[in-house]
XYZ file of N, CA, C and O in Angstrom:
512
model
N 15.812 3.205 -22.553
C 16.589 2.396 -21.624
C 15.812 2.242 -20.315
O 15.422 3.213 -19.707
N 15.610 1.000 -19.921
C 14.839 0.735 -18.698
C 15.627 1.161 -17.470
O 16.823 0.914 -17.365
N 14.938 1.810 -16.536
C 15.599 2.270 -15.322
C 14.610 2.289 -14.171
O 13.435 2.610 -14.354
N 15.114 1.938 -12.994
C 14.353 2.043 -11.756
C 15.148 2.909 -10.801
O 16.360 2.707 -10.636
N 14.491 3.849 -10.157
C 15.163 4.736 -9.217
C 14.400 4.740 -7.901
O 13.215 5.111 -7.860
N 15.091 4.334 -6.839
C 14.493 4.333 -5.510
C 14.764 5.669 -4.814
O 15.806 6.303 -5.037
N 13.854 6.066 -3.958
C 14.039 7.266 -3.149
C 13.229 7.123 -1.866
O 12.399 6.217 -1.745
N 13.501 8.012 -0.912
C 12.729 8.024 0.318
C 13.433 7.437 1.526
O 12.889 7.445 2.628
N 14.615 6.895 1.319
C 15.352 6.338 2.447
C 15.881 7.436 3.353
O 15.795 8.624 3.057
N 16.437 7.010 4.485
C 16.994 7.976 5.414
C 17.173 7.378 6.788
O 17.099 6.154 6.970
N 17.399 8.261 7.742
C 17.583 7.857 9.135
C 16.273 8.068 9.883
O 15.675 9.155 9.816
N 15.840 7.057 10.603
C 14.590 7.149 11.364
C 14.773 6.431 12.692
O 15.547 5.478 12.789
N 14.064 6.911 13.695
C 14.141 6.278 15.008
C 13.299 5.010 15.045
O 12.334 4.876 14.271
N 13.639 4.081 15.917
C 12.800 2.889 16.065
C 11.352 3.272 16.337
O 11.076 4.200 17.110
N 10.454 2.571 15.687
C 9.040 2.881 15.797
C 8.544 3.866 14.767
O 7.327 4.075 14.635
N 9.458 4.468 14.042
C 9.088 5.467 13.042
C 8.657 4.833 11.731
O 8.580 3.608 11.592
N 8.394 5.713 10.760
C 7.901 5.269 9.456
C 8.685 5.944 8.333
O 9.217 7.042 8.499
N 8.727 5.256 7.221
C 9.278 5.807 5.990
C 8.446 5.279 4.833
O 7.903 4.177 4.900
N 8.393 6.073 3.764
C 7.785 5.592 2.526
C 8.817 5.679 1.418
O 9.324 6.748 1.096
N 9.116 4.517 0.861
C 10.048 4.443 -0.252
C 9.281 4.484 -1.569
O 8.164 3.971 -1.665
N 9.891 5.088 -2.563
C 9.321 5.137 -3.905
C 10.253 4.460 -4.887
O 11.474 4.538 -4.743
N 9.666 3.829 -5.866
C 10.421 3.189 -6.942
C 9.826 3.695 -8.247
O 8.715 3.300 -8.617
N 10.539 4.580 -8.911
C 10.054 5.176 -10.150
C 10.668 4.464 -11.340
O 11.893 4.344 -11.436
N 9.810 3.993 -12.227
C 10.263 3.269 -13.414
C 10.216 4.175 -14.634
O 9.309 4.995 -14.773
N 11.177 4.013 -15.489
C 11.185 4.742 -16.760
C 11.774 3.846 -17.838
O 12.497 2.893 -17.537
N 11.419 4.133 -19.073
C 11.943 3.356 -20.183
C 11.175 2.086 -20.456
O 11.505 1.343 -21.389
N 10.169 1.790 -19.652
C 9.307 0.636 -19.894
C 8.009 0.860 -19.141
O 7.930 1.708 -18.246
N 6.993 0.111 -19.502
C 5.687 0.251 -18.867
C 5.583 -0.753 -17.737
O 5.524 -1.954 -17.963
N 5.528 -0.249 -16.514
C 5.568 -1.138 -15.358
C 4.289 -1.949 -15.177
O 4.271 -2.919 -14.434
N 3.207 -1.562 -15.906
C 1.936 -2.275 -15.756
C 2.081 -3.774 -15.987
O 1.334 -4.561 -15.425
N 3.009 -4.172 -16.830
C 3.113 -5.576 -17.215
C 4.095 -6.358 -16.356
O 4.336 -7.537 -16.597
N 4.646 -5.703 -15.369
C 5.686 -6.332 -14.572
C 5.266 -6.446 -13.114
O 4.599 -5.568 -12.578
N 5.695 -7.518 -12.485
C 5.643 -7.560 -11.025
C 6.784 -6.687 -10.511
O 7.859 -6.641 -11.097
N 6.525 -5.993 -9.421
C 7.544 -5.144 -8.808
C 7.806 -5.640 -7.392
O 6.868 -5.782 -6.601
N 9.045 -5.893 -7.112
C 9.411 -6.359 -5.784
C 10.330 -5.380 -5.086
O 11.065 -4.636 -5.727
N 10.247 -5.395 -3.766
C 11.182 -4.647 -2.928
C 12.070 -5.648 -2.202
O 11.588 -6.677 -1.697
N 13.332 -5.321 -2.131
C 14.327 -6.194 -1.526
C 15.215 -5.355 -0.610
O 15.282 -4.131 -0.751
N 15.889 -6.026 0.284
C 16.842 -5.309 1.112
C 18.052 -6.181 1.357
O 17.983 -7.408 1.306
N 19.146 -5.518 1.613
C 20.375 -6.238 1.944
C 21.145 -5.441 2.981
O 21.489 -4.274 2.760
N 21.358 -6.079 4.107
C 22.152 -5.503 5.182
C 23.590 -5.984 5.044
O 23.837 -7.047 4.464
N 24.545 -5.243 5.578
C 25.951 -5.665 5.487
C 26.153 -7.067 6.035
O 25.682 -7.388 7.135
N 26.796 -7.900 5.263
C 27.088 -9.253 5.706
C 25.936 -10.225 5.631
O 26.062 -11.378 6.050
N 24.808 -9.777 5.098
C 23.628 -10.651 5.016
C 23.207 -10.824 3.560
O 23.537 -10.020 2.698
N 22.462 -11.876 3.320
C 21.954 -12.122 1.973
C 20.788 -11.177 1.666
O 20.110 -10.689 2.563
N 20.571 -10.985 0.391
C 19.430 -10.201 -0.029
C 18.130 -10.879 0.406
O 17.994 -12.094 0.323
N 17.181 -10.067 0.846
C 15.887 -10.577 1.308
C 14.769 -9.854 0.562
O 14.770 -8.629 0.478
N 13.847 -10.605 0.047
C 12.667 -9.995 -0.552
C 11.720 -9.560 0.549
O 11.384 -10.367 1.415
N 11.274 -8.308 0.557
C 10.398 -7.829 1.627
C 8.988 -7.538 1.152
O 8.087 -7.347 1.967
N 8.778 -7.482 -0.148
C 7.424 -7.280 -0.633
C 7.399 -7.453 -2.139
O 8.414 -7.261 -2.804
N 6.255 -7.820 -2.643
C 6.116 -7.977 -4.086
C 4.686 -7.655 -4.474
O 3.748 -8.113 -3.805
N 4.534 -6.895 -5.529
C 3.215 -6.531 -6.031
C 3.028 -7.122 -7.414
O 3.892 -6.962 -8.290
N 1.905 -7.798 -7.618
C 1.624 -8.346 -8.938
C 1.433 -7.217 -9.947
O 1.235 -6.062 -9.574
N 1.504 -7.569 -11.218
C 1.482 -6.547 -12.267
C 0.210 -5.698 -12.231
O 0.259 -4.502 -12.532
N -0.892 -6.292 -11.819
C -2.135 -5.518 -11.767
C -2.374 -4.911 -10.388
O -3.390 -4.262 -10.151
N -1.427 -5.127 -9.474
C -1.559 -4.562 -8.142
C -2.590 -5.230 -7.273
O -2.851 -4.784 -6.160
N -3.155 -6.329 -7.767
C -4.251 -6.968 -7.034
C -3.765 -7.807 -5.867
O -4.539 -8.107 -4.961
N -2.528 -8.201 -5.906
C -2.048 -9.038 -4.805
C -0.650 -8.604 -4.409
O 0.101 -8.055 -5.199
N -0.346 -8.860 -3.167
C 0.967 -8.512 -2.641
C 1.359 -9.552 -1.615
O 0.501 -10.160 -0.962
N 2.623 -9.767 -1.493
C 3.109 -10.747 -0.537
C 4.197 -10.129 0.316
O 4.887 -9.203 -0.105
N 4.311 -10.649 1.536
C 5.295 -10.151 2.484
C 5.837 -11.322 3.294
O 5.085 -12.215 3.675
N 7.124 -11.301 3.626
C 7.634 -12.332 4.527
C 7.210 -12.024 5.962
O 6.799 -10.904 6.278
N 7.320 -12.995 6.830
C 6.888 -12.818 8.218
C 7.641 -11.688 8.911
O 7.102 -11.050 9.811
N 8.869 -11.444 8.478
C 9.682 -10.436 9.161
C 9.104 -9.027 9.044
O 9.405 -8.161 9.868
N 8.276 -8.779 8.040
C 7.728 -7.429 7.860
C 6.212 -7.424 7.788
O 5.597 -6.354 7.714
N 5.606 -8.587 7.820
C 4.156 -8.669 7.678
C 3.474 -7.873 8.780
O 3.847 -7.955 9.945
N 2.488 -7.096 8.393
C 1.768 -6.266 9.346
C 2.384 -4.904 9.562
O 1.762 -4.011 10.144
N 3.618 -4.722 9.089
C 4.295 -3.431 9.262
C 4.526 -2.733 7.924
O 4.542 -1.501 7.869
N 4.728 -3.486 6.876
C 5.014 -2.925 5.549
C 3.799 -3.130 4.646
O 3.125 -4.163 4.704
N 3.548 -2.146 3.819
C 2.545 -2.292 2.772
C 3.131 -1.803 1.455
O 4.031 -0.952 1.441
N 2.618 -2.346 0.381
C 3.089 -1.974 -0.947
C 1.908 -1.477 -1.760
O 0.790 -1.987 -1.619
N 2.147 -0.477 -2.545
C 1.109 0.032 -3.427
C 1.766 0.498 -4.725
O 2.973 0.725 -4.763
N 0.973 0.593 -5.753
C 1.524 1.023 -7.025
C 0.580 1.966 -7.736
O -0.639 1.814 -7.627
N 1.143 2.919 -8.407
C 0.393 3.872 -9.225
C 0.913 3.689 -10.647
O 1.933 4.280 -11.027
N 0.231 2.860 -11.413
C 0.708 2.554 -12.765
C 0.670 3.773 -13.670
O 1.448 3.863 -14.620
N -0.208 4.721 -13.375
C -0.256 5.942 -14.175
C 1.036 6.739 -14.028
O 1.457 7.446 -14.942
N 1.663 6.609 -12.858
C 2.921 7.308 -12.602
C 4.123 6.381 -12.743
O 5.258 6.802 -12.493
N 3.865 5.116 -13.092
C 4.957 4.137 -13.198
C 5.776 4.086 -11.908
O 7.005 3.990 -11.938
N 5.080 4.141 -10.782
C 5.753 4.199 -9.483
C 5.142 3.196 -8.518
O 3.926 3.017 -8.489
N 6.006 2.562 -7.733
C 5.588 1.635 -6.697
C 6.120 2.161 -5.372
O 7.250 2.650 -5.299
N 5.306 2.042 -4.345
C 5.656 2.575 -3.035
C 5.761 1.442 -2.007
O 5.031 0.454 -2.070
N 6.645 1.620 -1.067
C 6.740 0.709 0.073
C 6.592 1.552 1.334
O 7.467 2.357 1.649
N 5.468 1.396 2.010
C 5.229 2.090 3.270
C 5.726 1.203 4.399
O 5.281 0.056 4.536
N 6.632 1.728 5.188
C 7.231 0.958 6.273
C 6.894 1.632 7.605
O 7.277 2.784 7.834
N 6.181 0.913 8.435
C 5.790 1.434 9.749
C 6.430 0.585 10.848
O 6.908 -0.522 10.605
N 6.415 1.126 12.046
C 6.951 0.416 13.216
C 8.345 -0.126 12.927
O 8.641 -1.294 13.192
N 9.182 0.714 12.391
C 10.510 0.269 11.972
C 11.356 -0.152 13.163
O 11.256 0.420 14.264
N 12.178 -1.144 12.926
C 13.051 -1.713 13.936
C 14.506 -1.572 13.480
O 14.771 -1.496 12.276
N 15.439 -1.595 14.410
C 16.856 -1.524 14.001
C 17.236 -2.615 13.001
O 18.069 -2.365 12.116
N 16.625 -3.777 13.108
C 16.947 -4.859 12.170
C 16.404 -4.622 10.767
O 16.695 -5.396 9.855
N 15.640 -3.559 10.579
C 15.201 -3.188 9.233
C 16.269 -2.366 8.503
O 16.111 -2.063 7.314
N 17.327 -2.019 9.192
C 18.397 -1.249 8.577
C 19.035 -2.026 7.436
O 19.474 -3.157 7.618
N 19.073 -1.415 6.258
C 19.599 -2.083 5.067
C 19.535 -1.120 3.892
O 18.928 -0.046 3.989
N 20.136 -1.530 2.792
C 19.898 -0.857 1.517
C 18.681 -1.530 0.886
O 18.628 -2.755 0.784
N 17.733 -0.727 0.493
C 16.495 -1.236 -0.094
C 16.511 -1.013 -1.608
O 16.812 0.085 -2.081
N 16.174 -2.073 -2.318
C 16.164 -2.049 -3.773
C 14.777 -2.418 -4.283
O 14.054 -3.181 -3.639
N 14.431 -1.918 -5.456
C 13.254 -2.420 -6.140
C 13.705 -3.073 -7.445
O 14.784 -2.774 -7.969
N 12.875 -3.984 -7.911
C 13.176 -4.699 -9.145
C 11.881 -5.001 -9.877
O 10.846 -5.258 -9.251
N 11.940 -4.985 -11.189
C 10.792 -5.313 -12.031
C 11.085 -6.594 -12.781
O 12.176 -6.762 -13.338
N 10.106 -7.480 -12.791
C 10.307 -8.760 -13.452
C 9.014 -9.321 -13.995
O 7.976 -8.664 -13.962
N 9.047 -10.548 -14.486
C 7.865 -11.180 -15.067
C 6.686 -11.196 -14.108
O 6.861 -11.208 -12.886
N 5.500 -11.240 -14.685
C 4.274 -11.111 -13.900
C 4.178 -12.113 -12.757
O 3.603 -11.825 -11.727
N 4.731 -13.298 -12.921
C 4.617 -14.322 -11.885
C 5.691 -14.272 -10.817
O 5.773 -15.169 -9.975
N 6.489 -13.222 -10.801
C 7.643 -13.187 -9.904
C 7.294 -13.304 -8.433
O 8.071 -13.833 -7.636
N 6.130 -12.781 -8.062
C 5.770 -12.775 -6.644
C 5.619 -14.189 -6.091
O 5.625 -14.362 -4.868
N 5.484 -15.164 -6.974
C 5.283 -16.539 -6.530
C 6.567 -17.351 -6.558
O 6.567 -18.532 -6.209
N 7.642 -16.724 -6.947
C 8.939 -17.407 -6.943
C 9.643 -17.178 -5.618
O 9.397 -16.176 -4.953
N 10.501 -18.086 -5.202
C 11.234 -17.912 -3.944
C 11.997 -16.595 -3.923
O 12.747 -16.305 -4.866
N 11.792 -15.810 -2.894
C 12.479 -14.527 -2.818
C 12.011 -13.521 -3.828
O 12.640 -12.475 -4.000
N 10.945 -13.841 -4.543
C 10.304 -12.965 -5.534
C 11.154 -12.770 -6.787
O 10.942 -11.820 -7.545
N 12.120 -13.638 -6.999
C 12.945 -13.593 -8.207
C 12.922 -14.976 -8.841
O 13.284 -15.957 -8.182
N 12.478 -15.044 -10.072
C 12.379 -16.321 -10.771
C 13.691 -16.590 -11.503
O 14.141 -15.769 -12.316
N 14.241 -17.730 -11.232
C 15.530 -18.083 -11.821
C 15.434 -18.130 -13.340
O 14.488 -18.664 -13.901
N 16.426 -17.530 -13.997
C 16.512 -17.609 -15.449
C 15.831 -16.485 -16.193
O 15.862 -16.461 -17.425
N 15.213 -15.567 -15.468
C 14.526 -14.457 -16.113
C 15.282 -13.155 -15.882
O 15.984 -12.988 -14.893
N 15.069 -12.215 -16.745
C 15.738 -10.930 -16.630
C 14.932 -9.999 -15.734
O 13.699 -9.949 -15.814
N 15.648 -9.278 -14.882
C 15.030 -8.300 -13.999
C 15.720 -6.944 -14.163
O 16.922 -6.865 -14.398
N 14.937 -5.902 -14.035
C 15.495 -4.563 -13.945
C 15.652 -4.221 -12.468
O 14.715 -4.402 -11.690
N 16.819 -3.715 -12.098
C 17.103 -3.395 -10.697
C 17.438 -1.923 -10.551
O 18.118 -1.333 -11.397
N 17.006 -1.335 -9.445
C 17.439 -0.007 -9.094
C 18.756 -0.067 -8.347
O 19.274 -1.146 -8.054
N 19.288 1.101 -8.002
C 20.583 1.166 -7.332
C 20.461 1.175 -5.817
O 21.473 1.069 -5.115
N 19.263 1.321 -5.312
C 19.056 1.210 -3.876
C 18.984 2.536 -3.138
O 19.482 3.563 -3.616
N 18.365 2.486 -1.977
C 18.301 3.636 -1.073
C 18.528 3.132 0.347
O 18.001 2.082 0.731
N 19.347 3.845 1.099
C 19.728 3.405 2.435
C 18.630 3.736 3.436
O 18.139 4.868 3.490
N 18.286 2.754 4.240
C 17.379 2.956 5.368
C 18.132 2.596 6.635
O 18.655 1.479 6.748
N 18.195 3.537 7.564
C 18.872 3.305 8.835
C 17.897 3.588 9.960
O 17.323 4.684 10.038
N 17.702 2.583 10.800
C 16.795 2.713 11.949
C 17.656 2.695 13.204
O 18.232 1.674 13.561
N 17.720 3.839 13.839
C 18.601 3.963 15.000
C 18.150 5.134 15.861
O 17.633 6.127 15.365
N 18.376 4.980 17.167
C 18.079 6.079 18.080
C 19.310 6.940 18.301
O 19.260 7.925 19.039
């Protein structure tokens, strides 16, 4: 059974850093693009990063560009999201999802009509 589990969230002060992990099981993540998403209360889901299946390319929206990086360890079936210079507006539940190899090029990193595996999320709160 395919499963994604996020971890690493928590409370951090503005300007701080967190590293989120997305551990995949039940399938081989090498063949999938892995995206990170977030959703704050009352707001739509936002894609914040996406890594191609081979890890060779990654994309970020302007809201996090230069502050977030994504990396993947296919041997461990794990993808990481390093978040630096965190701001209060980064507060949200962060999710990871695995999908078709071309997902990073679709709007919001989710291609309409395809199946995705989703994790249950981890809370990130940026507050002093």
